[in-house]
PDB file of C-alpha atoms in Angstrom:
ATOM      1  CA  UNK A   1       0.228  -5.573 -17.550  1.00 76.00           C
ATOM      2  CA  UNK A   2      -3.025  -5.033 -16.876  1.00 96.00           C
ATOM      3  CA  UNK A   3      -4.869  -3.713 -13.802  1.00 98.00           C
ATOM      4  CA  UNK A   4      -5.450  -7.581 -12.224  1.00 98.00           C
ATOM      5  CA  UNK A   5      -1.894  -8.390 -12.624  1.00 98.00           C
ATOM      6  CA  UNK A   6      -0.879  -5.069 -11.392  1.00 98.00           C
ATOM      7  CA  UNK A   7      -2.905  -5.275  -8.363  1.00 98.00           C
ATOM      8  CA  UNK A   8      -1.150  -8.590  -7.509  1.00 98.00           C
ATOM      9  CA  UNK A   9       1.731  -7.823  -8.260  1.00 98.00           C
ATOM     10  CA  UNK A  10       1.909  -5.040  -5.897  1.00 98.00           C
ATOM     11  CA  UNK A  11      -0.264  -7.256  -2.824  1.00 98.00           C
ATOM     12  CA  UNK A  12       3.060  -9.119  -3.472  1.00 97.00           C
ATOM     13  CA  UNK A  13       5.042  -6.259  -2.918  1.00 97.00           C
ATOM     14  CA  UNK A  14       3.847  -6.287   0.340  1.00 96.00           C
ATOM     15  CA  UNK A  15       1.232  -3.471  -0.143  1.00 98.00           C
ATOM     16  CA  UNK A  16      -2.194  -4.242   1.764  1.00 98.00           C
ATOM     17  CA  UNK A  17      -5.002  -5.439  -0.589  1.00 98.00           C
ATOM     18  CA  UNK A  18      -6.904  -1.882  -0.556  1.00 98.00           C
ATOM     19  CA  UNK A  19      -3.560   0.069  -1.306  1.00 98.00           C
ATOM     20  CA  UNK A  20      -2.833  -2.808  -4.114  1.00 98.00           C
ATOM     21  CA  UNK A  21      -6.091  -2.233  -5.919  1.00 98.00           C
ATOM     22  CA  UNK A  22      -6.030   1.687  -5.753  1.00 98.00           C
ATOM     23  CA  UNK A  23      -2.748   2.122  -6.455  1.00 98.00           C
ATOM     24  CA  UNK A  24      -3.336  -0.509 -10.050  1.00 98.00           C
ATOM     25  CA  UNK A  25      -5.270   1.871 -10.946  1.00 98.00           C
ATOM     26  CA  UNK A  26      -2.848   5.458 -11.063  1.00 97.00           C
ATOM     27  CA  UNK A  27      -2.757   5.388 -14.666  1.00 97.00           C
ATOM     28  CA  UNK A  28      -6.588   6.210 -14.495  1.00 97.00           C
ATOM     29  CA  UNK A  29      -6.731   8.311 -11.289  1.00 97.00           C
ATOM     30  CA  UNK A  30      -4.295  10.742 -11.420  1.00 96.00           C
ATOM     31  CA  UNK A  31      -3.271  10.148  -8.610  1.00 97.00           C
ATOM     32  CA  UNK A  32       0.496   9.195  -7.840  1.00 97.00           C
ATOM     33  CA  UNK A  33       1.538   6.127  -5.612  1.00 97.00           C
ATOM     34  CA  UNK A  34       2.090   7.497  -2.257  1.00 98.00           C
ATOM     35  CA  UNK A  35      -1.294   9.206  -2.232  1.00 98.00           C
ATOM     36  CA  UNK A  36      -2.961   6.347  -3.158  1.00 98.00           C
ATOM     37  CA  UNK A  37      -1.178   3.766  -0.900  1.00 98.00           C
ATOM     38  CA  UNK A  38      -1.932   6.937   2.158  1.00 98.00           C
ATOM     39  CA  UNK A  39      -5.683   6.908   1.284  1.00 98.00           C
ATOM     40  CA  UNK A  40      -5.963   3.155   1.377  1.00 98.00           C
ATOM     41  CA  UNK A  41      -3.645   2.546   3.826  1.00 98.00           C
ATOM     42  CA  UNK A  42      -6.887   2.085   6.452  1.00 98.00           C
ATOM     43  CA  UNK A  43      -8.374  -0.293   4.792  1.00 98.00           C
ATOM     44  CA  UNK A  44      -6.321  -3.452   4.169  1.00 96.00           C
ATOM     45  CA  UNK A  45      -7.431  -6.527   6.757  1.00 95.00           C
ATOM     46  CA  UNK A  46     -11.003  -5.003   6.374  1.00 96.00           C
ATOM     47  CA  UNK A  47      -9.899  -1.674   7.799  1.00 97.00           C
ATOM     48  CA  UNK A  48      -7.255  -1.991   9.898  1.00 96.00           C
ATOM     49  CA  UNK A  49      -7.409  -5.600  10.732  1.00 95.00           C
ATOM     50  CA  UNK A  50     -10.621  -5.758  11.943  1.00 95.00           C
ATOM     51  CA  UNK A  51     -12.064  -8.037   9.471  1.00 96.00           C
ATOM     52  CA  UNK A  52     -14.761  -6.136   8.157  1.00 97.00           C
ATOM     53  CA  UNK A  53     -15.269  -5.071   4.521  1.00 98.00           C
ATOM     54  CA  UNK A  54     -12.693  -6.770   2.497  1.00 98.00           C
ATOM     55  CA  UNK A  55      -9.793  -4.311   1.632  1.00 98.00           C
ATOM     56  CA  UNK A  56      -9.734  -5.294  -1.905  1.00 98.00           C
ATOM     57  CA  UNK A  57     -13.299  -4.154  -1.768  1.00 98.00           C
ATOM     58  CA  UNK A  58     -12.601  -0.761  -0.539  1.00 98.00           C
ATOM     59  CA  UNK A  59      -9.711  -0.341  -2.654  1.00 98.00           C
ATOM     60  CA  UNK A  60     -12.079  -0.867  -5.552  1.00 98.00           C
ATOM     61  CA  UNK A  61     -14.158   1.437  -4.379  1.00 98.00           C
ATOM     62  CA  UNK A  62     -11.955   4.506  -3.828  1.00 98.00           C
ATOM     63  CA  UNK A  63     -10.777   3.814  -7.571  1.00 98.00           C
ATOM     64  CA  UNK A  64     -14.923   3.611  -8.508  1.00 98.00           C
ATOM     65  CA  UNK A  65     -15.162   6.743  -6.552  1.00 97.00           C
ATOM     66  CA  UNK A  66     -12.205   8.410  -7.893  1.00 97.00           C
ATOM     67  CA  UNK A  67     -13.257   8.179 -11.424  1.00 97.00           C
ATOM     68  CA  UNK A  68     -16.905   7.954 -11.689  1.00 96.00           C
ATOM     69  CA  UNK A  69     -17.695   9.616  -8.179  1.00 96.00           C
ATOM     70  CA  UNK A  70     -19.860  12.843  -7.474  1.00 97.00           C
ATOM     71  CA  UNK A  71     -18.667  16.054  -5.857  1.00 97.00           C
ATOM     72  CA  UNK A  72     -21.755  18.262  -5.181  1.00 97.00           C
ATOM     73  CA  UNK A  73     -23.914  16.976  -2.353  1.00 96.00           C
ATOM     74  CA  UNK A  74     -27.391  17.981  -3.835  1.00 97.00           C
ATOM     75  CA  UNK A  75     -27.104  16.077  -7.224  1.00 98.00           C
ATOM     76  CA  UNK A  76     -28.899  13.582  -6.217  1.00 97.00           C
ATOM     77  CA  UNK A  77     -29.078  11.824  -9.614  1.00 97.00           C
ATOM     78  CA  UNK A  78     -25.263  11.877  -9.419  1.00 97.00           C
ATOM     79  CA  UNK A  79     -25.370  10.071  -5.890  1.00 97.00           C
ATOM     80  CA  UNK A  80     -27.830   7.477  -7.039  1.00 97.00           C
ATOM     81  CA  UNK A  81     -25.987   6.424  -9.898  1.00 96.00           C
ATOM     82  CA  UNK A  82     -23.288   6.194  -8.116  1.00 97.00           C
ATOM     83  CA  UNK A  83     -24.572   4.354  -5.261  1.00 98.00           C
ATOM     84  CA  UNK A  84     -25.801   1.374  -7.901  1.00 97.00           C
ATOM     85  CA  UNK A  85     -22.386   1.470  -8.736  1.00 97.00           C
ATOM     86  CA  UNK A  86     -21.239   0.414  -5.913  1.00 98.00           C
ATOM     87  CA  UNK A  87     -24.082  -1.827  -4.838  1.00 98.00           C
ATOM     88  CA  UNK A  88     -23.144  -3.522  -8.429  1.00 98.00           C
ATOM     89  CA  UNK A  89     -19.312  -3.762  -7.368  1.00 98.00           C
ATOM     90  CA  UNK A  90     -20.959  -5.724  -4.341  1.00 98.00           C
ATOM     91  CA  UNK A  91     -22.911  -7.877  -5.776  1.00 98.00           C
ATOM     92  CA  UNK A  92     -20.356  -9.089  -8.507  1.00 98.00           C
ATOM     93  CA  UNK A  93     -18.089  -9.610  -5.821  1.00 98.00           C
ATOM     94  CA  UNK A  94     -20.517 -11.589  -3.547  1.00 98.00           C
ATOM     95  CA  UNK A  95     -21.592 -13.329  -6.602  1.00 98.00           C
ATOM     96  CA  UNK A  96     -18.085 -14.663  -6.903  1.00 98.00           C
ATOM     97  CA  UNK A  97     -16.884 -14.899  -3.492  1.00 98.00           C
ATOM     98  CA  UNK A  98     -20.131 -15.544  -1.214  1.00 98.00           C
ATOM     99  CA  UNK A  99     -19.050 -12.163   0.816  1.00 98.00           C
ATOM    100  CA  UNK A 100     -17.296  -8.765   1.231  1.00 98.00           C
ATOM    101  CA  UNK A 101     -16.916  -9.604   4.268  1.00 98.00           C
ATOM    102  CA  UNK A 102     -13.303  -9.795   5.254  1.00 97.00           C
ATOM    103  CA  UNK A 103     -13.646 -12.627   8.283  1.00 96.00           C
ATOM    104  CA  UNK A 104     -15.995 -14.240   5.943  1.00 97.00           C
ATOM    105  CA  UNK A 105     -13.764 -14.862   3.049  1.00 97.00           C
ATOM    106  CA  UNK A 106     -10.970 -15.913   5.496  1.00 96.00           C
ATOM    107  CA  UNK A 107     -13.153 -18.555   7.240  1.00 94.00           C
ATOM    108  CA  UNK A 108     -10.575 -21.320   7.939  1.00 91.00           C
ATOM    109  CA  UNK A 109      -8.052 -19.426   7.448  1.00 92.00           C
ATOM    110  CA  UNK A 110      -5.649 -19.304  10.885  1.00 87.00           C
ATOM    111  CA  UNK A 111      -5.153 -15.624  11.399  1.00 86.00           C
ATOM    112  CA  UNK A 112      -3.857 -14.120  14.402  1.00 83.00           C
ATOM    113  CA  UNK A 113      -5.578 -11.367  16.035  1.00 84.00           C
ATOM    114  CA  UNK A 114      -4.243  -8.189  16.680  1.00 86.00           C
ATOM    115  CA  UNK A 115      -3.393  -4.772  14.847  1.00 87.00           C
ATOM    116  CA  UNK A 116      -0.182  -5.829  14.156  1.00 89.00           C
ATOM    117  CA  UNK A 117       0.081  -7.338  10.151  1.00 90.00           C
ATOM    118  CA  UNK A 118       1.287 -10.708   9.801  1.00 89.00           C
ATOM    119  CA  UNK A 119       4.955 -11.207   8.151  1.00 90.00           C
ATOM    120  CA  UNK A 120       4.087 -11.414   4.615  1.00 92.00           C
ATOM    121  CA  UNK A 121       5.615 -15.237   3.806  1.00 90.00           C
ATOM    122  CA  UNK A 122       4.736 -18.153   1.528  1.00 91.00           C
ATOM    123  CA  UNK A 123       2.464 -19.802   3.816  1.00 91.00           C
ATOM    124  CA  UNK A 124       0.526 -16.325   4.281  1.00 91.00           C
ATOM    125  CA  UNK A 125       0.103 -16.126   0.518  1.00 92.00           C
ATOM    126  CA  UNK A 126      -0.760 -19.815   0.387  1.00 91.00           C
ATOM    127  CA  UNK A 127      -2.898 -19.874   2.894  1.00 93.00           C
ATOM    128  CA  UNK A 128      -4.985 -16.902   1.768  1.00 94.00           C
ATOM    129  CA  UNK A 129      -7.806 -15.840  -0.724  1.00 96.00           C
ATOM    130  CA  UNK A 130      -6.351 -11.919  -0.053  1.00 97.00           C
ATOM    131  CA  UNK A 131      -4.205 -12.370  -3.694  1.00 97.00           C
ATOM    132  CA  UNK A 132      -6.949 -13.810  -5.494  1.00 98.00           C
ATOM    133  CA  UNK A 133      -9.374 -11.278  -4.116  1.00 98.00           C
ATOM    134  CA  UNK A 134      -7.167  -8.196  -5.474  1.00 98.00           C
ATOM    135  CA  UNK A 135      -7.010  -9.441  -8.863  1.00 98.00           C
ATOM    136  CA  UNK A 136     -10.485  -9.778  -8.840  1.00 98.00           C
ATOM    137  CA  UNK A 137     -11.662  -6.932  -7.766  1.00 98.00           C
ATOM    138  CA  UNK A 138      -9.333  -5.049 -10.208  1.00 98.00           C
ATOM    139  CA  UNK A 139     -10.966  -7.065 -12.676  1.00 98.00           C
ATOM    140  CA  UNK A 140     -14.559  -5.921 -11.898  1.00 98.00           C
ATOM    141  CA  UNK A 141     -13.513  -2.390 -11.611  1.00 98.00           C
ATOM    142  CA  UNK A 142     -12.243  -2.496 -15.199  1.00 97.00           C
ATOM    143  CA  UNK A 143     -15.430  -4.723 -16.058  1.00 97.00           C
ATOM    144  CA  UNK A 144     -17.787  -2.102 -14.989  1.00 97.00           C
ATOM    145  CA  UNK A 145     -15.646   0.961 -16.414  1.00 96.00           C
ATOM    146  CA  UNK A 146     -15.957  -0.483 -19.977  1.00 95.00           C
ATOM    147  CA  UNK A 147     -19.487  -1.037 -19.719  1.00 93.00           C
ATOM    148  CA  UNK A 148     -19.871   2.834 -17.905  1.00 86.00           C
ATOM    149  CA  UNK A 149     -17.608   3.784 -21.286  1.00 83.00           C
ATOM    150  CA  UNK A 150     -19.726   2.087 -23.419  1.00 72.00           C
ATOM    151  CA  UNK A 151     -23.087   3.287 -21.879  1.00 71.00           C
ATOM    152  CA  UNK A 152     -21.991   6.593 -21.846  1.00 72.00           C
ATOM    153  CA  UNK A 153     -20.926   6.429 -25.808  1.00 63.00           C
ATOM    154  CA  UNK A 154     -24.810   4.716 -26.570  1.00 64.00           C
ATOM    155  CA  UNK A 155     -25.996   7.802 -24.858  1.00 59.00           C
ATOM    156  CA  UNK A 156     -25.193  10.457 -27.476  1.00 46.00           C
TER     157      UNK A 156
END
């Protein structure tokens, strides 16, 4: 299974589209389920229902921070290349999906308002994007880490 069918598999589990694309992804973090559904856990309903950035945007970028982050604060090189990183996770995304923009990519979509998640039922995954978005942005995270892999081989 790869990380795009993982990542939907578990939004059908009933984990929120940021925890579903982290947690794809232990077999490259490290890190083990509950940690990565806890760290996410904020973020699904662009952050906590709010409808901002789309959770299956976040989720893809813990996972891009996670493996190909930076840790001291004055490399600044290390910062920048990682910030085009995740400008480039944006754009692909946008580039497919007009937005990362949670209330954006549910425009039309009835939703009802509140912090309190909808019951997860066959008209909420019919009438959504949310389970396409997590197997796409799975995909583009993988997309980018094989061309990071083979940049960083053409270096040497």
């Amino acid at each position: 299974m790869d990380h795009a069918e993982k990542a939907r598999a578990l939004f059908l589990e009933g984990y929120n589209c940021a925890q579903a694309v982290l947690c794809a992804f232990d077999d490259l973090t490290g890190l083990d389920r509950e940690t990565s559904a806890r760290l996410a856990s904020s973020f699904g309903g662009g952050m906590g229902r709010m409808r901002e950035v789309c959770g299956t945007v976040s989720g893809a970028l813990l996972v891009l921070g996670q493996l190909c982050g930076y840790s001291d604060p004055k490399d600044l090189r290390a910062k920048t290349d990682h910030y085009h990183l995740v400008q480039e996770f944006a754009r692909r995304f946008r580039q497919i999906n007009g937005s990362i923009i949670c209330r954006e990519l549910l425009s039309g979509v009835k939703t009802k308002p509140g912090n309190e998640p909808e019951e997860r039922t066959k008209d909420y995954y019919a009438s959504r994007p949310c389970l396409r978005h997590v197997g796409e942005a799975a995909q583009i995270v993988d997309d980018m880490l094989r061309e990071q892999e083979i940049e960083d081989k053409q270096s040497f």
